[in-house]
Tab-separated table of C-alpha atoms in Angstrom:
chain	number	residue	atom	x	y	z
A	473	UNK	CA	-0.373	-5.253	7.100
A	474	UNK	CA	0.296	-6.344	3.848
A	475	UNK	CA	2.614	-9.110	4.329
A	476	UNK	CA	0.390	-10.255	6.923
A	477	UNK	CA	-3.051	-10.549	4.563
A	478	UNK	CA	-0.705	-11.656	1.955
A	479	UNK	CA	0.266	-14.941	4.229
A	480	UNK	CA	-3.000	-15.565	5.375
A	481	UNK	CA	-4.355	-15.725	1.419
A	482	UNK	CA	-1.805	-17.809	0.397
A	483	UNK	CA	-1.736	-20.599	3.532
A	484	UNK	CA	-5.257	-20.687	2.264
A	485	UNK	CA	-4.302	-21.653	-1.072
A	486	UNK	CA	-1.976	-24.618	0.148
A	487	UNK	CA	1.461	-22.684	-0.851
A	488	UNK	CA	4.736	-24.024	0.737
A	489	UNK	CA	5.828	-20.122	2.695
A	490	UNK	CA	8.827	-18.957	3.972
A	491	UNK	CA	8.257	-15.993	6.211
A	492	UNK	CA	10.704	-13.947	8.196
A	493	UNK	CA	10.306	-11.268	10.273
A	494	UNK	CA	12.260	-7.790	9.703
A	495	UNK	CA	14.433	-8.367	13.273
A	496	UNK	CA	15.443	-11.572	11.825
A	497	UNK	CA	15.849	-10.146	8.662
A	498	UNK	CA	17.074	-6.170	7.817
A	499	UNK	CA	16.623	-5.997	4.185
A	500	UNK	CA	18.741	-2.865	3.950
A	501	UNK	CA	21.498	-4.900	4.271
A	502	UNK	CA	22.595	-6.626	1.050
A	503	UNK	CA	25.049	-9.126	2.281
A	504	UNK	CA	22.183	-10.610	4.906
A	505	UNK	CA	19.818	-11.042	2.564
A	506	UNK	CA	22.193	-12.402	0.353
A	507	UNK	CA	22.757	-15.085	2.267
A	508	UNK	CA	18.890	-15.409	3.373
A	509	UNK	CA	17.963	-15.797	0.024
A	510	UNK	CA	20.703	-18.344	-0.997
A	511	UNK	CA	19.606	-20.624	1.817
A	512	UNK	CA	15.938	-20.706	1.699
A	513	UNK	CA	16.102	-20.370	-2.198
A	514	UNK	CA	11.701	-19.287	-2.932
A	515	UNK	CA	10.665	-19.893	-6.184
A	516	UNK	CA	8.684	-16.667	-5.900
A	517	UNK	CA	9.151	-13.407	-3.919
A	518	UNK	CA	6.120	-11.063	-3.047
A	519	UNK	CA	8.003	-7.837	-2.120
A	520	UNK	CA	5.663	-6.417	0.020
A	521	UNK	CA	8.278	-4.639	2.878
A	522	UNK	CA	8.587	-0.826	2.391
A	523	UNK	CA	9.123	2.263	4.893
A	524	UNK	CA	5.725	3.542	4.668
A	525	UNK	CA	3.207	6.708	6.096
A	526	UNK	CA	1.060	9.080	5.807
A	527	UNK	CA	1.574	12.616	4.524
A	528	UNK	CA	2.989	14.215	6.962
A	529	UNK	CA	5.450	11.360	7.674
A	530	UNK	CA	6.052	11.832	3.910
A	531	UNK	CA	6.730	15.710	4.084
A	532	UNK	CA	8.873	15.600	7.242
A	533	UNK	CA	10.920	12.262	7.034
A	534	UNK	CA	11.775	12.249	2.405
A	535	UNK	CA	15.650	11.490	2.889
A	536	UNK	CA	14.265	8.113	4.881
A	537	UNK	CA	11.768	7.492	2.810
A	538	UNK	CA	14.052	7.664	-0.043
A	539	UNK	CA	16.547	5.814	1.006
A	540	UNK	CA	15.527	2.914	2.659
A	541	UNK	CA	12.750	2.044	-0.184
A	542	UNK	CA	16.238	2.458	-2.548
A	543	UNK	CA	17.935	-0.136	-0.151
A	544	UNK	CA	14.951	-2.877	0.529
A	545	UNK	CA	14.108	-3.257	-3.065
A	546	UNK	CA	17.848	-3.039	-4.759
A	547	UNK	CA	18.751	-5.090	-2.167
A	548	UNK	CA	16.006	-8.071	-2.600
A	549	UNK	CA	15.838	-7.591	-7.074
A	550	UNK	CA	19.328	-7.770	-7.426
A	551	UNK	CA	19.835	-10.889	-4.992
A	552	UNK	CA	17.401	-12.641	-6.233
A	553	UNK	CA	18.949	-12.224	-9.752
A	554	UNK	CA	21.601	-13.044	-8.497
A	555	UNK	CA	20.496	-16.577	-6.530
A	556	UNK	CA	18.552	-17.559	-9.851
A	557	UNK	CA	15.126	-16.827	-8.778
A	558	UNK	CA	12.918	-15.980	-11.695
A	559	UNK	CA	9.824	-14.656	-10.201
A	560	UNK	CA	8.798	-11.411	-8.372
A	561	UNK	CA	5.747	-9.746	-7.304
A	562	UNK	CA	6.976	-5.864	-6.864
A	563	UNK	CA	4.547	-3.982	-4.593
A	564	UNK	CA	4.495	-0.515	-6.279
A	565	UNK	CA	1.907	2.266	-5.173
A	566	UNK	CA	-0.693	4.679	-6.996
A	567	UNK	CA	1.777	7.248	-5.519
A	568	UNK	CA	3.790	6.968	-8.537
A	569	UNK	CA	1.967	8.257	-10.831
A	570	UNK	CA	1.724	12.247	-11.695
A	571	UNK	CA	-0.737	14.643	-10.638
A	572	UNK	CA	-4.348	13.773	-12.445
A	573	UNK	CA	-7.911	14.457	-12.750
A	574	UNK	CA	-8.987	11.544	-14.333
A	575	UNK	CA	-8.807	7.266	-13.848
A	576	UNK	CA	-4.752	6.379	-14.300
A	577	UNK	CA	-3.582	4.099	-16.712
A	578	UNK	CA	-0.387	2.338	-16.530
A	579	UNK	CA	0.455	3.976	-19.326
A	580	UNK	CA	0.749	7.339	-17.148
A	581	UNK	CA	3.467	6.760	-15.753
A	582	UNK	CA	6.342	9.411	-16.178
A	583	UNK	CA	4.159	12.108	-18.227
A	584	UNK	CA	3.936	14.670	-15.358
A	585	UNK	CA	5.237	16.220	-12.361
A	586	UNK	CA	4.862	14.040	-8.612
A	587	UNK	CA	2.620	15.387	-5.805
A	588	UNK	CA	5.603	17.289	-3.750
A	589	UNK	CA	4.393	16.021	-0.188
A	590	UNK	CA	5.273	12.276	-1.127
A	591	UNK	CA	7.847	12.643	-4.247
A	592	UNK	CA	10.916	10.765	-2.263
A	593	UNK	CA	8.903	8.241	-1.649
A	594	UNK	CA	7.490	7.728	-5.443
A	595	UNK	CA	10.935	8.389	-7.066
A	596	UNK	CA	11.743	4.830	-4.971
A	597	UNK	CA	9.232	3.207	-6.016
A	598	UNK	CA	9.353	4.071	-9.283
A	599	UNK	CA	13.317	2.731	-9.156
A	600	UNK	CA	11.853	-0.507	-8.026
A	601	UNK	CA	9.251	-0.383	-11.347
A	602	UNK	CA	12.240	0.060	-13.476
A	603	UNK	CA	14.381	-2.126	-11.529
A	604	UNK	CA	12.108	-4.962	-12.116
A	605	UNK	CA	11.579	-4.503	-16.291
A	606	UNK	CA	14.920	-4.084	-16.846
A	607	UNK	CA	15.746	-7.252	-15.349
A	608	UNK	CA	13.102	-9.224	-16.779
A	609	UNK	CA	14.089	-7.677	-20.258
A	610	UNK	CA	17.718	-8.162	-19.829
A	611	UNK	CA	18.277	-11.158	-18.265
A	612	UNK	CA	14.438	-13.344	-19.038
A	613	UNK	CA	12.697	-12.967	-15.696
A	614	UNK	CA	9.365	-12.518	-15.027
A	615	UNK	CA	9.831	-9.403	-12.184
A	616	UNK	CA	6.371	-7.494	-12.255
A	617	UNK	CA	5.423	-4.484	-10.335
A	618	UNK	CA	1.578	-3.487	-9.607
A	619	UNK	CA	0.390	-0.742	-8.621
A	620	UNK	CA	-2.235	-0.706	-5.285
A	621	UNK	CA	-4.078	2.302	-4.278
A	622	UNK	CA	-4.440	3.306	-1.313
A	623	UNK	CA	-4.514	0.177	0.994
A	624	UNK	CA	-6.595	-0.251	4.794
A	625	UNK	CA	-7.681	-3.633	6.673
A	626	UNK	CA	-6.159	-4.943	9.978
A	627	UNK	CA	-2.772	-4.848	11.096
A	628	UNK	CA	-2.171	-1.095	9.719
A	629	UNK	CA	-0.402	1.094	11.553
A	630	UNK	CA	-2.945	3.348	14.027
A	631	UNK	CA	-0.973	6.320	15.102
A	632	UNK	CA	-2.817	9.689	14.221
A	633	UNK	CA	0.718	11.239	13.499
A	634	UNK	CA	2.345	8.931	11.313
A	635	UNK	CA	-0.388	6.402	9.635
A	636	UNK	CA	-2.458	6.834	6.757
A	637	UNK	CA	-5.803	8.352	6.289
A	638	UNK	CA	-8.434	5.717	7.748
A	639	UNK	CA	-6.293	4.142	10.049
A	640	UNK	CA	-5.588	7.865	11.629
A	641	UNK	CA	-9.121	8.943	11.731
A	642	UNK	CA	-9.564	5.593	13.188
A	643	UNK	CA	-7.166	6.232	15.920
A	644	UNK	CA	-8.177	10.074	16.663
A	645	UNK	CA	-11.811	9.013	16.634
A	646	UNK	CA	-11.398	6.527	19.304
A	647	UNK	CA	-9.478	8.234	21.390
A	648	UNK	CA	-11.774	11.202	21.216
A	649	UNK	CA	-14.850	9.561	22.126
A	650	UNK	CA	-13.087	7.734	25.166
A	651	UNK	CA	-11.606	11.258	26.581
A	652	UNK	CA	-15.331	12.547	25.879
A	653	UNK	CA	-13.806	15.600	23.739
A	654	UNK	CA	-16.793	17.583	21.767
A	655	UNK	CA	-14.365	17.749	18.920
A	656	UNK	CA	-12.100	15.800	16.918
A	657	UNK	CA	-9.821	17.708	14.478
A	658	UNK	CA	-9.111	16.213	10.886
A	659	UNK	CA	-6.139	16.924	8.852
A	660	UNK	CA	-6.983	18.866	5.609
A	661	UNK	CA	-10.186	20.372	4.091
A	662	UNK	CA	-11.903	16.541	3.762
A	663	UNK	CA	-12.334	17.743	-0.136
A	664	UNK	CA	-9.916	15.298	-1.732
A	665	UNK	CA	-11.199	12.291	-2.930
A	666	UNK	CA	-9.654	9.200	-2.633
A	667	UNK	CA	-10.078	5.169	-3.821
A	668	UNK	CA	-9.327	2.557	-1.052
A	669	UNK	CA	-8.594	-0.868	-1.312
A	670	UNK	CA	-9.070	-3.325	1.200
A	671	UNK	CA	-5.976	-5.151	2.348
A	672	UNK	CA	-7.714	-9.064	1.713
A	673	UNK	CA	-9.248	-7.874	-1.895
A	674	UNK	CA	-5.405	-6.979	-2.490
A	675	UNK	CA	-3.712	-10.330	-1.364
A	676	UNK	CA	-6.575	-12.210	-3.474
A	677	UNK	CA	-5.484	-10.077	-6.162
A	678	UNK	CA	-1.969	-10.914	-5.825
A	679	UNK	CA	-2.404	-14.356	-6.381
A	680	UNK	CA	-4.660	-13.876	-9.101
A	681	UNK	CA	-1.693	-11.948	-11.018
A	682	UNK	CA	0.391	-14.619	-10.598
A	683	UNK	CA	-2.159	-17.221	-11.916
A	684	UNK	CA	-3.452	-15.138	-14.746
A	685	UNK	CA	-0.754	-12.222	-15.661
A	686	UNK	CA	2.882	-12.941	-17.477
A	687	UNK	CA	3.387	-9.589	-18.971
A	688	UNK	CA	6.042	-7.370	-17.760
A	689	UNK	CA	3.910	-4.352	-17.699
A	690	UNK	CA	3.084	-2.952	-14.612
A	691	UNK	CA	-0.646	-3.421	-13.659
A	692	UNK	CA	-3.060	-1.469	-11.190
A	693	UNK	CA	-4.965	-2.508	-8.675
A	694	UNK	CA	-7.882	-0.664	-7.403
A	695	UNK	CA	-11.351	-0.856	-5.739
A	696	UNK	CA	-13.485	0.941	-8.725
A	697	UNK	CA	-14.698	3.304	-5.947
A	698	UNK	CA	-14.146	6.957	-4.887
A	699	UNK	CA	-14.933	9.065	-1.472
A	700	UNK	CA	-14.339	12.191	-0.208
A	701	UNK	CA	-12.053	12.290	2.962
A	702	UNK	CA	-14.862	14.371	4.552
A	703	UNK	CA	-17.458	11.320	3.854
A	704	UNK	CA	-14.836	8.685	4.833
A	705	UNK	CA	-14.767	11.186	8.394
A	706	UNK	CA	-18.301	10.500	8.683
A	707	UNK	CA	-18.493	6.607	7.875
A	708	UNK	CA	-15.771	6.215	10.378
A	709	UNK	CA	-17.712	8.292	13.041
A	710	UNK	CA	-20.733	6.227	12.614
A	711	UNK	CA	-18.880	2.996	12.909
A	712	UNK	CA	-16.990	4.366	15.737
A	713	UNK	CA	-19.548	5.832	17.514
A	714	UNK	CA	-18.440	9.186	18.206
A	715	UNK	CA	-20.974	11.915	18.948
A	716	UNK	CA	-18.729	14.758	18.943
A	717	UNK	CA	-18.174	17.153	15.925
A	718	UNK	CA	-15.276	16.850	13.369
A	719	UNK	CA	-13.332	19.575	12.629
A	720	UNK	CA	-11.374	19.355	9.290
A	721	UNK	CA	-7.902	21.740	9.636
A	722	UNK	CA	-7.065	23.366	6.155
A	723	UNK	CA	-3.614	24.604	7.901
A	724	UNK	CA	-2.724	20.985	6.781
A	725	UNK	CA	-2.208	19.469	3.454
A	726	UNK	CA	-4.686	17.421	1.510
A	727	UNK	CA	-2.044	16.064	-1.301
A	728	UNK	CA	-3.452	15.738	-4.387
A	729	UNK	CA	-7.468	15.933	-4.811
A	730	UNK	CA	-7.663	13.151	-6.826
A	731	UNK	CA	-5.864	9.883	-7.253
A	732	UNK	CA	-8.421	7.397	-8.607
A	733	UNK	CA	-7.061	4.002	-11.282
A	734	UNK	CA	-7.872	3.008	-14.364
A	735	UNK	CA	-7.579	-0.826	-13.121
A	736	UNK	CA	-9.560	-2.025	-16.040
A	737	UNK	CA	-6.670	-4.559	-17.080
A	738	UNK	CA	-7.287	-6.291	-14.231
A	739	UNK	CA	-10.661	-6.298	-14.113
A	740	UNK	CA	-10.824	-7.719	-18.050
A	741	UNK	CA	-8.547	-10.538	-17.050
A	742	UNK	CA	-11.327	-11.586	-14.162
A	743	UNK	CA	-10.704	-10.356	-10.889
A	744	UNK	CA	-12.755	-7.287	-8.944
A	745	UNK	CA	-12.629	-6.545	-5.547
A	746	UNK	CA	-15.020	-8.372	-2.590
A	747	UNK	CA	-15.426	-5.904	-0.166
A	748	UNK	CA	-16.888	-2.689	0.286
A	749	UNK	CA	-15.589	0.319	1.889
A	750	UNK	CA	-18.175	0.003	4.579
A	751	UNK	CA	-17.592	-3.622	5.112
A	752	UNK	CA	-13.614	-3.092	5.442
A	753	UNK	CA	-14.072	-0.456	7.636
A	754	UNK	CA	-16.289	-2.167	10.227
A	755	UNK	CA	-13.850	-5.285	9.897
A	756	UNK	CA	-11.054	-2.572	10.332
A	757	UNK	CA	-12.185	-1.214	13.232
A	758	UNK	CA	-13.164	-4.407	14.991
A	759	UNK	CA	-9.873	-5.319	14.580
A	760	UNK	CA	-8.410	-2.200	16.020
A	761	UNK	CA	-10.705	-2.544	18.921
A	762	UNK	CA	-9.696	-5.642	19.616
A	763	UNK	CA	-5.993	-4.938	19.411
A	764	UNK	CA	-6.039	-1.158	21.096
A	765	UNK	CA	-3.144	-0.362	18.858
């Protein structure tokens, strides 16, 4: 999803891209991309590839999670150091960051305890976050990690098991209101609330970063804008058109009940986001419809 909004941005902006796809490319495996990377030589990297899910993908799968996060970015920083290429874009996540009830500042990072249903997956990424300053301060590179929050827009992954939150609901919705079921059960008590970033606002931020921020610093990136998982439920049923009734499952865990960024750095160098939750969804679901993922 990512990668994919992140190509389409930068075509846009005239860039000479090298893509490859992940059966062409495993990038668990350091000797192959090793050699990728010494043939193709980039001037810039957006790391963008990650094993990524939703909570309970999180909770059941941590060992994979943790690993092969460990693998794809140690793999791609330390080849790249390696092949003399002096730039990276790290994708990090909000997930890092400890437990809080208030907007998250970079500065957060490592002053608390991890949310326990997605901690292998944060310890990873905050290897990566280290990864790339101690690099850049060691060796003179400019390898920067930001932090999203939670990301949505076309090309996520729809399964109601393993996705995340909208593109789940998304999924059960649909399939509810096709098999005509009166109810549609949601994971969790909806009382969480949660910021969402739309996958096109994030590749446009991407390239603004590179344009516009040389620090080593990590740097957040979020929409400004909060919802409760119950009201994102009922957007989504709207949009859908489902008529049954949602029934939200506390046997299940919400994660944390708040995880909302401080991404005024971002915002004082110039950039904000361009689309609304509402917007995104609708171009979300259009998407999915189109696709029957």
């Amino acid at each position: 999803m990512v990668g994919s909004a992140l190509y389409r941005n930068l075509k846009k902006k005239k860039m000479n891209l090298i893509k490859v796809s992940k059966d062409k490319l495993d990038l668990r495996i350091q000797k192959d991309v090793d050699q990728w990377l010494g043939k193709n030589k980039p001037d810039i990297i957006f790391l963008a590839a990650a094993r990524v899910g939703g909570i309970l993908e999180n909770n059941n799968y941590p060992a994979e999670f943790i690993s092969e996060n460990l693998q794809i970015q140690t793999n791609v920083i330390t080849s790249a150091y390696k092949k003399n290429i002096r730039q990276i874009i790290f994708l990090g996540s909000a997930c890092i960051y400890p437990i809080s009830n208030k907007p998250i500042k970079e500065n957060d990072l490592l002053s608390g305890r991890l949310e326990p249903t997605n901690r292998a997956y944060s310890v990873a990424k905050i290897a990566g976050i280290e990864m790339c300053r101690s690099f850049s301060e060691q060796y003179g590179l400019n390898y920067l990690s930001v932090q999203p929050n939670n990301l949505y827009g076309p090309k996520d992954n729809f399964s109601a098991k393993s996705g995340h939150v909208i593109p789940a609901l998304i999924k059960k919705m649909y399939d509810a209101k096709v098999s005509n079921k009166k109810k549609c059960e949601i994971w969790g008590s909806g009382k969480p609330k949660r910021e969402f970033l739309f996958v096109d606002d994030l590749a446009e931020a991407l390239f603004f970063i590179l344009e516009k921020y040389k620090k080593i610093e990590p740097i957040n990136i979020g929409s400004g804008f909060e919802i409760t998982i119950h009201d994102l439920a009922l957007l989504i049923k709207n949009i859908i058109g489902y008529n049954g009734e949602l029934i939200f499952n506390e046997k299940y865990p919400d994660g944390v009940y708040r995880k909302f960024l401080d991404s005024s750095k971002i915002k004082n160098l110039g950039w904000k986001p361009k689309v609304s939750i509402e917007e995104g969804l609708k171009l979300t679901v259009e998407w999915f419809l189109k696709n029957k993922c």
